[in-house]
PDB file of C-alpha atoms in Angstrom:
ATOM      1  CA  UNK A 267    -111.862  74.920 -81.158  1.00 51.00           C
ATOM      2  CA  UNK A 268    -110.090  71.729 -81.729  1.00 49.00           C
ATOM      3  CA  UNK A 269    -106.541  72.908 -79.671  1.00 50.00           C
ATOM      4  CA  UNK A 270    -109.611  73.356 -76.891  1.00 47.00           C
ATOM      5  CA  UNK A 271    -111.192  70.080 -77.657  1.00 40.00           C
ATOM      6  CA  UNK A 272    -108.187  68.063 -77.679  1.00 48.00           C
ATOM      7  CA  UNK A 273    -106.736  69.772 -74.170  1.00 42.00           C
ATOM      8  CA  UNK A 274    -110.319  68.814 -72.549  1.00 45.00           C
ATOM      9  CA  UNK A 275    -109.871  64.918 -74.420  1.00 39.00           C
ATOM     10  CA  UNK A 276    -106.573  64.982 -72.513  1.00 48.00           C
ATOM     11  CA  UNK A 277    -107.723  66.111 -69.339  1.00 44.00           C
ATOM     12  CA  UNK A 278    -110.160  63.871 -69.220  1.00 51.00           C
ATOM     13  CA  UNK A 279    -107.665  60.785 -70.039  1.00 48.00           C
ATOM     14  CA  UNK A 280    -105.075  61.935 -67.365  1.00 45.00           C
ATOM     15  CA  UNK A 281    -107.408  62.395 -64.422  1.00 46.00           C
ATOM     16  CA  UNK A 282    -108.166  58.772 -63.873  1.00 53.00           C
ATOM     17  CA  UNK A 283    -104.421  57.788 -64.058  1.00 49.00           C
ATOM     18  CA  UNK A 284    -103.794  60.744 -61.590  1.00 49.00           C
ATOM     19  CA  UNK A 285    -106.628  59.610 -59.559  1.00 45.00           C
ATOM     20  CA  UNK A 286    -105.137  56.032 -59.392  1.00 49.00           C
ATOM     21  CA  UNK A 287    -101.400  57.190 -58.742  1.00 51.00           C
ATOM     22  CA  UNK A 288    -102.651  59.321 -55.386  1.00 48.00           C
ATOM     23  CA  UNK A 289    -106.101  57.403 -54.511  1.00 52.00           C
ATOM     24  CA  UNK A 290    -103.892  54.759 -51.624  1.00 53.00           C
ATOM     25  CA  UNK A 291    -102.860  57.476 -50.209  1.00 54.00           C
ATOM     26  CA  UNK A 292    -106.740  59.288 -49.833  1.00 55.00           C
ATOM     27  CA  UNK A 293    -107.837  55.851 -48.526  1.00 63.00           C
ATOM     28  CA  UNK A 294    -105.353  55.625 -45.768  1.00 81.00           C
ATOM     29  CA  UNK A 295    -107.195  55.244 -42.123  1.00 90.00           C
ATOM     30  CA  UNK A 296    -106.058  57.407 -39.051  1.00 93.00           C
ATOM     31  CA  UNK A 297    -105.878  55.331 -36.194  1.00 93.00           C
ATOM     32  CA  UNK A 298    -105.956  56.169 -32.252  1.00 94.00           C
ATOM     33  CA  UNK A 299    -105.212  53.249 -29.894  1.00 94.00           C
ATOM     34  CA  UNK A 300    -106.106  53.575 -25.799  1.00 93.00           C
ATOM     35  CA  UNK A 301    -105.919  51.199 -23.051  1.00 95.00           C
ATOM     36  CA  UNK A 302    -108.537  50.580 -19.903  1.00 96.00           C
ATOM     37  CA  UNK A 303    -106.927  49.048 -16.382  1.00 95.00           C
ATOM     38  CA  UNK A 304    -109.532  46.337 -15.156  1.00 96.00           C
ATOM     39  CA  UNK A 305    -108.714  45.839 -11.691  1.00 97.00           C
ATOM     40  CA  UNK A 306    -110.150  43.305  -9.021  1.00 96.00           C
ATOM     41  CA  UNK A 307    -109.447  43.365  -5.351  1.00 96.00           C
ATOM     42  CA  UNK A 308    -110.067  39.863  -3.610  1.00 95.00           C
ATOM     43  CA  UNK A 309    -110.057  40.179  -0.065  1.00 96.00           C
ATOM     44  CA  UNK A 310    -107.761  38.577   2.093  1.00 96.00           C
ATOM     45  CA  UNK A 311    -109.927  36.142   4.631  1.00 97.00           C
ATOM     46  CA  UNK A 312    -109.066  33.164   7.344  1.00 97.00           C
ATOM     47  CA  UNK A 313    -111.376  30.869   9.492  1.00 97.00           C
ATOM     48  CA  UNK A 314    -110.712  28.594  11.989  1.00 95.00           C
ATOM     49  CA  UNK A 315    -112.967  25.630  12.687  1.00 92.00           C
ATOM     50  CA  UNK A 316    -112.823  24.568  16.403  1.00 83.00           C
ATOM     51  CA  UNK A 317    -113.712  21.012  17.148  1.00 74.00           C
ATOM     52  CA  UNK A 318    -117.332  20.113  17.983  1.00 69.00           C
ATOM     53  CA  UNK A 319    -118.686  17.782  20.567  1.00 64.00           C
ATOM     54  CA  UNK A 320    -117.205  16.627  24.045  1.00 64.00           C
ATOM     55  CA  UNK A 321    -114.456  17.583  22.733  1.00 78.00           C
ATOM     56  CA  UNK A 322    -111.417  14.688  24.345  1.00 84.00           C
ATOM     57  CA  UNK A 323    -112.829  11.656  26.585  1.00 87.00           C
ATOM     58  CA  UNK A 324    -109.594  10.584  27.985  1.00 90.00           C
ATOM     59  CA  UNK A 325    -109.502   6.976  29.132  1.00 91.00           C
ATOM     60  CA  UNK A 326    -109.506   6.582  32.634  1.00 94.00           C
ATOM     61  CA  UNK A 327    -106.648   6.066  35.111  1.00 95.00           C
ATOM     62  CA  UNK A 328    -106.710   3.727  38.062  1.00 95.00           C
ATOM     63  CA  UNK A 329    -103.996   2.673  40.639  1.00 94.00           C
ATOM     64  CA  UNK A 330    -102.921   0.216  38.213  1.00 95.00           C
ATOM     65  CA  UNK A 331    -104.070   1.857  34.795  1.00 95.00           C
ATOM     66  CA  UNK A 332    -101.486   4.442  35.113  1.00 95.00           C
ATOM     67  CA  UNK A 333    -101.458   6.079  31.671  1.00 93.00           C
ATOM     68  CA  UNK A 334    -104.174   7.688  29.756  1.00 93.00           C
ATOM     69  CA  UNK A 335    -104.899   9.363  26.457  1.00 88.00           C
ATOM     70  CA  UNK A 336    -107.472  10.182  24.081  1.00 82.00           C
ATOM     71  CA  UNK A 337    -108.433   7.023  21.938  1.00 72.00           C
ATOM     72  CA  UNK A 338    -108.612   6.897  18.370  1.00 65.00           C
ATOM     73  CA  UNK A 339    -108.278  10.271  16.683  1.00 63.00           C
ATOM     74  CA  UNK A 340    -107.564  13.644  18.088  1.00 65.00           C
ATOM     75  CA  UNK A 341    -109.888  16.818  18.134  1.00 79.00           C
ATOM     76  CA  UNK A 342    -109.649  18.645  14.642  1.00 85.00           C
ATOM     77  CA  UNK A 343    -109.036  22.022  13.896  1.00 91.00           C
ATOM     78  CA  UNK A 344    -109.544  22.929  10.734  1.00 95.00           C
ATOM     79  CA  UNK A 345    -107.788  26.157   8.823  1.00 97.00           C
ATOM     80  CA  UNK A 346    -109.169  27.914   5.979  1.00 97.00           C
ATOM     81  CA  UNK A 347    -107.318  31.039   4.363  1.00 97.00           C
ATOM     82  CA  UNK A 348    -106.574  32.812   0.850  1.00 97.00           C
ATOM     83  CA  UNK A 349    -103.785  34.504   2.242  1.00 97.00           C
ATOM     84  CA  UNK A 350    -101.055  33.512  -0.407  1.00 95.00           C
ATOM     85  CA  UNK A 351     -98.584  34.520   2.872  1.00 95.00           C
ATOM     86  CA  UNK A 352    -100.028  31.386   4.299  1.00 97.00           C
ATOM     87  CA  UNK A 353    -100.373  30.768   7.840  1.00 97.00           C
ATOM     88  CA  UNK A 354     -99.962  29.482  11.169  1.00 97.00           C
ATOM     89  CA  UNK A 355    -102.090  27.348  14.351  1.00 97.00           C
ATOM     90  CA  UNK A 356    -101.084  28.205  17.836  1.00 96.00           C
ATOM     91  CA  UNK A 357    -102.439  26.283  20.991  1.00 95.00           C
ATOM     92  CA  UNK A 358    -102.296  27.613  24.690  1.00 94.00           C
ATOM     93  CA  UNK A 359    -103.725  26.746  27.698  1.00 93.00           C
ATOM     94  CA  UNK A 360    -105.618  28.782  30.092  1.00 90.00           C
ATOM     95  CA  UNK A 361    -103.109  28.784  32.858  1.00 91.00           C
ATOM     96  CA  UNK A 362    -100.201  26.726  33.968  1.00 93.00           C
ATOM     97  CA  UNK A 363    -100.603  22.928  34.971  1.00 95.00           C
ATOM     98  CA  UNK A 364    -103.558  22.938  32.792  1.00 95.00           C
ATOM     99  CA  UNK A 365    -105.290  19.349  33.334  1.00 96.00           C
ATOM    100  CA  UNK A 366    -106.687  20.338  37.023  1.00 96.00           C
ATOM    101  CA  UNK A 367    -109.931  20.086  38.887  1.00 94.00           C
ATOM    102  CA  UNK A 368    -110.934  23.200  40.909  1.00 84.00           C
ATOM    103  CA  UNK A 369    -112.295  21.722  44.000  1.00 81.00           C
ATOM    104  CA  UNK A 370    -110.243  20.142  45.589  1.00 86.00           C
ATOM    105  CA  UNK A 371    -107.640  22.003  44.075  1.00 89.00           C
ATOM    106  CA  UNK A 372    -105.398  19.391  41.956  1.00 94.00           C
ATOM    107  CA  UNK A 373    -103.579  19.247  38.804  1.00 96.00           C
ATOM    108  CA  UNK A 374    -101.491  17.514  36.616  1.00 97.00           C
ATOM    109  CA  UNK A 375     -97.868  19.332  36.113  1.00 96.00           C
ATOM    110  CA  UNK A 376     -97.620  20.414  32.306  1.00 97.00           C
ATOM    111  CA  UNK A 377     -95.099  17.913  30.663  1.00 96.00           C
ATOM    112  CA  UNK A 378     -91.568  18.732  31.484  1.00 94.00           C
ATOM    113  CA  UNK A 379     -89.316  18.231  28.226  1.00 95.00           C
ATOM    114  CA  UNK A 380     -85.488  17.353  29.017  1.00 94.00           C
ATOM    115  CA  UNK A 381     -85.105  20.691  26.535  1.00 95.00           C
ATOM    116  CA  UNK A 382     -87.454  23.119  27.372  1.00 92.00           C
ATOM    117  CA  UNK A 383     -90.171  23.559  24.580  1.00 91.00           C
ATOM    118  CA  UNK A 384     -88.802  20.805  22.394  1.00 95.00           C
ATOM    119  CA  UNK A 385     -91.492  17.710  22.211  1.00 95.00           C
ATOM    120  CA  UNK A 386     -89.565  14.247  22.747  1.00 94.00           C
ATOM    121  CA  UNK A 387     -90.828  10.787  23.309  1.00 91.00           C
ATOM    122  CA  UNK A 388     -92.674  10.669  26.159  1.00 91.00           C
ATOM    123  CA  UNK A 389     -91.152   9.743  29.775  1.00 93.00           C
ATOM    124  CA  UNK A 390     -92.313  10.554  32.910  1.00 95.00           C
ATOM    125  CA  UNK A 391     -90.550  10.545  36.497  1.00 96.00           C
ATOM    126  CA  UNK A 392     -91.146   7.887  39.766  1.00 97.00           C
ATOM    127  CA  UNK A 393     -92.796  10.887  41.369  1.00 96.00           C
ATOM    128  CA  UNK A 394     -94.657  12.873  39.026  1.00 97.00           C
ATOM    129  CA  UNK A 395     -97.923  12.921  37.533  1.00 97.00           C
ATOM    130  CA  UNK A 396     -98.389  15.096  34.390  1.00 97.00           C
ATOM    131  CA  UNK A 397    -100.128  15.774  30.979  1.00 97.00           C
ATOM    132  CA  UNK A 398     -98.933  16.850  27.616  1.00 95.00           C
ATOM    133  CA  UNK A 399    -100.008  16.961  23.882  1.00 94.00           C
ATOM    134  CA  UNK A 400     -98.780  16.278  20.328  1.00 92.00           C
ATOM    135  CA  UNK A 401     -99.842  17.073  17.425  1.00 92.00           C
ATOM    136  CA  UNK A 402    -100.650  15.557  13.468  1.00 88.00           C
ATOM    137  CA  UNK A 403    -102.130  16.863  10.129  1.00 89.00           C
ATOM    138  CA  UNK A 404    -101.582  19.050   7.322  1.00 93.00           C
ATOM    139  CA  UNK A 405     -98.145  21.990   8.554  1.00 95.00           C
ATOM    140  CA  UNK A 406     -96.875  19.734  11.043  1.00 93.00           C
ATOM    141  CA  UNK A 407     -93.326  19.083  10.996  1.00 94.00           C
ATOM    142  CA  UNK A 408     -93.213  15.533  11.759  1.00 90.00           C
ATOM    143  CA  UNK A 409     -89.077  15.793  12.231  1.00 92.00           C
ATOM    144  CA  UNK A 410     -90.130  18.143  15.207  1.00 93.00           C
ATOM    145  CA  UNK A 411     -93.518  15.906  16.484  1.00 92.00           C
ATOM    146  CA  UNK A 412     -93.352  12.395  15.140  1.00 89.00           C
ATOM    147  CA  UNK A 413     -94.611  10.476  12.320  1.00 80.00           C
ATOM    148  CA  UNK A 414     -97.565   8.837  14.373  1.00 69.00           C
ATOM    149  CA  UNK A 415    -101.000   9.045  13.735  1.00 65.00           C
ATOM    150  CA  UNK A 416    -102.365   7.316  16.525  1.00 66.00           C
ATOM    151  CA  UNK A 417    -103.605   8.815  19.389  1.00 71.00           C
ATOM    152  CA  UNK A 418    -104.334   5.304  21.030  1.00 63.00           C
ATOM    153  CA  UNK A 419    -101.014   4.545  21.210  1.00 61.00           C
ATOM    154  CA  UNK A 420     -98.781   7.422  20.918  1.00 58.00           C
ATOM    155  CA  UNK A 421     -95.365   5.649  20.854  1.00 65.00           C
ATOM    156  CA  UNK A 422     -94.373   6.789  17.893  1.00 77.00           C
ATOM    157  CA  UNK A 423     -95.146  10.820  18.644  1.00 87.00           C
ATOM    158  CA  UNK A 424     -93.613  13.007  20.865  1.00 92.00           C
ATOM    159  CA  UNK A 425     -95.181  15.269  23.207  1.00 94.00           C
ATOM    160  CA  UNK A 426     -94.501  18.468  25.322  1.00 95.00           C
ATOM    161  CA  UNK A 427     -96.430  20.200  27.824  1.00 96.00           C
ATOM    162  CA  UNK A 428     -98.652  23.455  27.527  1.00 95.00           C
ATOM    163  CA  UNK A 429     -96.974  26.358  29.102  1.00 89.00           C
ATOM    164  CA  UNK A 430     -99.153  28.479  30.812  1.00 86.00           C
ATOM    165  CA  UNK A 431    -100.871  31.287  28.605  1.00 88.00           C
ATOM    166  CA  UNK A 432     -98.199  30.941  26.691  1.00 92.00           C
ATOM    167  CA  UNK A 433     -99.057  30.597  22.470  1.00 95.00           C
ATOM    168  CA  UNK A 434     -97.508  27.623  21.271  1.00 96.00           C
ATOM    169  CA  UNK A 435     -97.244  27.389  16.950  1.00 96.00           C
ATOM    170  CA  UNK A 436     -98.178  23.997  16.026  1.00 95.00           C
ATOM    171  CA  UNK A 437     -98.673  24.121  12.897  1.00 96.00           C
ATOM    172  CA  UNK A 438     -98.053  26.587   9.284  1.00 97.00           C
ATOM    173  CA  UNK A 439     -97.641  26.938   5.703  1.00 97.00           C
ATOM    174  CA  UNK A 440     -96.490  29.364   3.562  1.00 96.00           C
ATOM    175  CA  UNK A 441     -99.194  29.380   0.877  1.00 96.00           C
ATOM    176  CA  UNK A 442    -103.201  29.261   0.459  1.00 96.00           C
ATOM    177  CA  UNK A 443    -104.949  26.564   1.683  1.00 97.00           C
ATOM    178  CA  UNK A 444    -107.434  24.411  -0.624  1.00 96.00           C
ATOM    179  CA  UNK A 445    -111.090  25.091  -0.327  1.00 97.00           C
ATOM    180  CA  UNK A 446    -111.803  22.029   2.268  1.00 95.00           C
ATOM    181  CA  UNK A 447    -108.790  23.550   4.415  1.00 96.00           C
ATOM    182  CA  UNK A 448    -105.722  22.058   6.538  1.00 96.00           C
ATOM    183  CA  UNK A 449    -106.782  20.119   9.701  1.00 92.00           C
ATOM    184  CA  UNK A 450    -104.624  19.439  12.442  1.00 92.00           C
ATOM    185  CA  UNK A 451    -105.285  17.046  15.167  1.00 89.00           C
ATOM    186  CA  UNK A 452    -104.578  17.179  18.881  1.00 90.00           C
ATOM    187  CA  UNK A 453    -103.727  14.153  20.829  1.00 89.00           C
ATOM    188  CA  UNK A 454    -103.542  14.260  24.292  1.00 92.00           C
ATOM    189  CA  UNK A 455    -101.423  12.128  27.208  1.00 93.00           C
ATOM    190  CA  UNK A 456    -101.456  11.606  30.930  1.00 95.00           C
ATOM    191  CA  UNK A 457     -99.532   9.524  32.738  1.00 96.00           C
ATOM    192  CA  UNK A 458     -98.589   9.069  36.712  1.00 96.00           C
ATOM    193  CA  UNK A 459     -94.876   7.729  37.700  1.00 96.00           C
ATOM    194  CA  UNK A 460     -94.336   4.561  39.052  1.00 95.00           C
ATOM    195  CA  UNK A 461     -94.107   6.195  42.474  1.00 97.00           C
ATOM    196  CA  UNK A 462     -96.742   7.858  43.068  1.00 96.00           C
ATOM    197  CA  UNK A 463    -100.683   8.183  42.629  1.00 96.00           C
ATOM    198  CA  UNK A 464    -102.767  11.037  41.439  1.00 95.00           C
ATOM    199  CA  UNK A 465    -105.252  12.273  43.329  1.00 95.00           C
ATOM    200  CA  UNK A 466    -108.946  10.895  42.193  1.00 95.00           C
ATOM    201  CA  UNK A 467    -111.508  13.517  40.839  1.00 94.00           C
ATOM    202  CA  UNK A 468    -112.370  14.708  37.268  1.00 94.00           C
ATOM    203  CA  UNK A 469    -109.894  16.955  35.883  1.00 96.00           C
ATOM    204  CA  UNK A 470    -110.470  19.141  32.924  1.00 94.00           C
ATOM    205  CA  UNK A 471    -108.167  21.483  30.536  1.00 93.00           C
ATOM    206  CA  UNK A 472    -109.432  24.597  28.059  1.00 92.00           C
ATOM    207  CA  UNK A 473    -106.790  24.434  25.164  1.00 92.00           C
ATOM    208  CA  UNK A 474    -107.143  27.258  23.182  1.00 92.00           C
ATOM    209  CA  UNK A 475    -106.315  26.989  18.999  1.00 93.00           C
ATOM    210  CA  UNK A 476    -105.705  30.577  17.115  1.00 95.00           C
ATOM    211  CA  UNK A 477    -105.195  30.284  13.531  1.00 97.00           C
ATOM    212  CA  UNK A 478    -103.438  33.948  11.898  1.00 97.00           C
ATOM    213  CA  UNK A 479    -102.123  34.675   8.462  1.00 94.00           C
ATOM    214  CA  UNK A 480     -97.985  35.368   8.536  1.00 85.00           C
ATOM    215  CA  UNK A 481     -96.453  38.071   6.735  1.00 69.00           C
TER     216      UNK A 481
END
């Protein structure tokens, strides 16, 4: 009875130490780790603003006021775009020797550059009569068009003329734009040579702006 007695005293003093040696390791968590993919698609957008109005009142040419242009500022497109491969402006008329009136049938040549479809500083010949354009505002390379920002006076731009249905890129970036958007202006110029008269009547030209995303 007491060899029992004492074997149950010891049992009963070695199970708590034996408890506290192994109890870490009965306490020790099992773990299982995942992951979720959140994904978000923003959708790639562009808008073009096209300017409002009467669009360009050119001043008005005489046999003595022999150059006109738009006064003041140009007409404003504006470009809006996410597209993080930024974009470009293109202008075009609707046909060739765009500043014309339809009856009688009369028109201003398109602005002949000493190199073709480079703008320059503006100079027209003893017999000619023609009309061109330049361009100002956010994308424009001002080594390529000028630093001015006059339309009124236009000496410091340079100008080129519209070739037919042909696109001509103005303007571009390689990025976004901000929310409130690049604006580019267009300035307009007519001019008759020292020469020569242009025929009276009202002449009008469409000019076509078409803003894209580039890859």
């Amino acid at each position: 009875m007491k060899k029992t007695l004492s074997f149950i005293l010891a049992l009963g003093l070695l199970l708590p130490i034996a408890f506290m040696m192994f109890e870490p390791e009965i306490a020790d968590a099992v773990a299982a780790s995942g992951e979720v993919d959140v994904t978000l698609t923003v959708t790639e957008e562009l808008t073009l603003t096209v300017p409002t109005g009467a669009g360009l009142v050119m001043t008005a040419m005489t046999m003595t006021t022999t150059t006109s242009y738009n006064p003041a500022a140009g007409a404003d497109w504006t470009v809006k775009t996410n597209s993080q491969d930024g974009w470009k402006l293109e202008l075009k008329g609707d046909n060739a020797n765009i500043l014309a009136q339809a009856s009688p049938a009369e028109a201003f040549t398109d602005y002949t550059e000493v190199t073709a479809n480079t703008p320059e500083t503006w100079s027209v010949a003893a017999g000619a009569y023609e009309f061109g354009f330049n361009v100002d505002g956010d994308g424009v390379d001002t080594a390529v068009w000028g630093a001015g920002t006059s339309c009124a006076t236009g000496t410091d731009k340079k100008y080129q003329g519209f070739k037919g249905v042909t696109a001509i890129e103005v303007s571009d970036d390689a990025t976004e734009t901000s929310t409130t958007g690049a604006l580019v202006s267009l300035c307009v110029k007519a001019e008759e040579g020292s020469s020569v008269y242009a025929p009276n009547g009202s002449y009008i030209a469409d000019v076509t702006g078409t803003a894209t995303s580039t890859p």
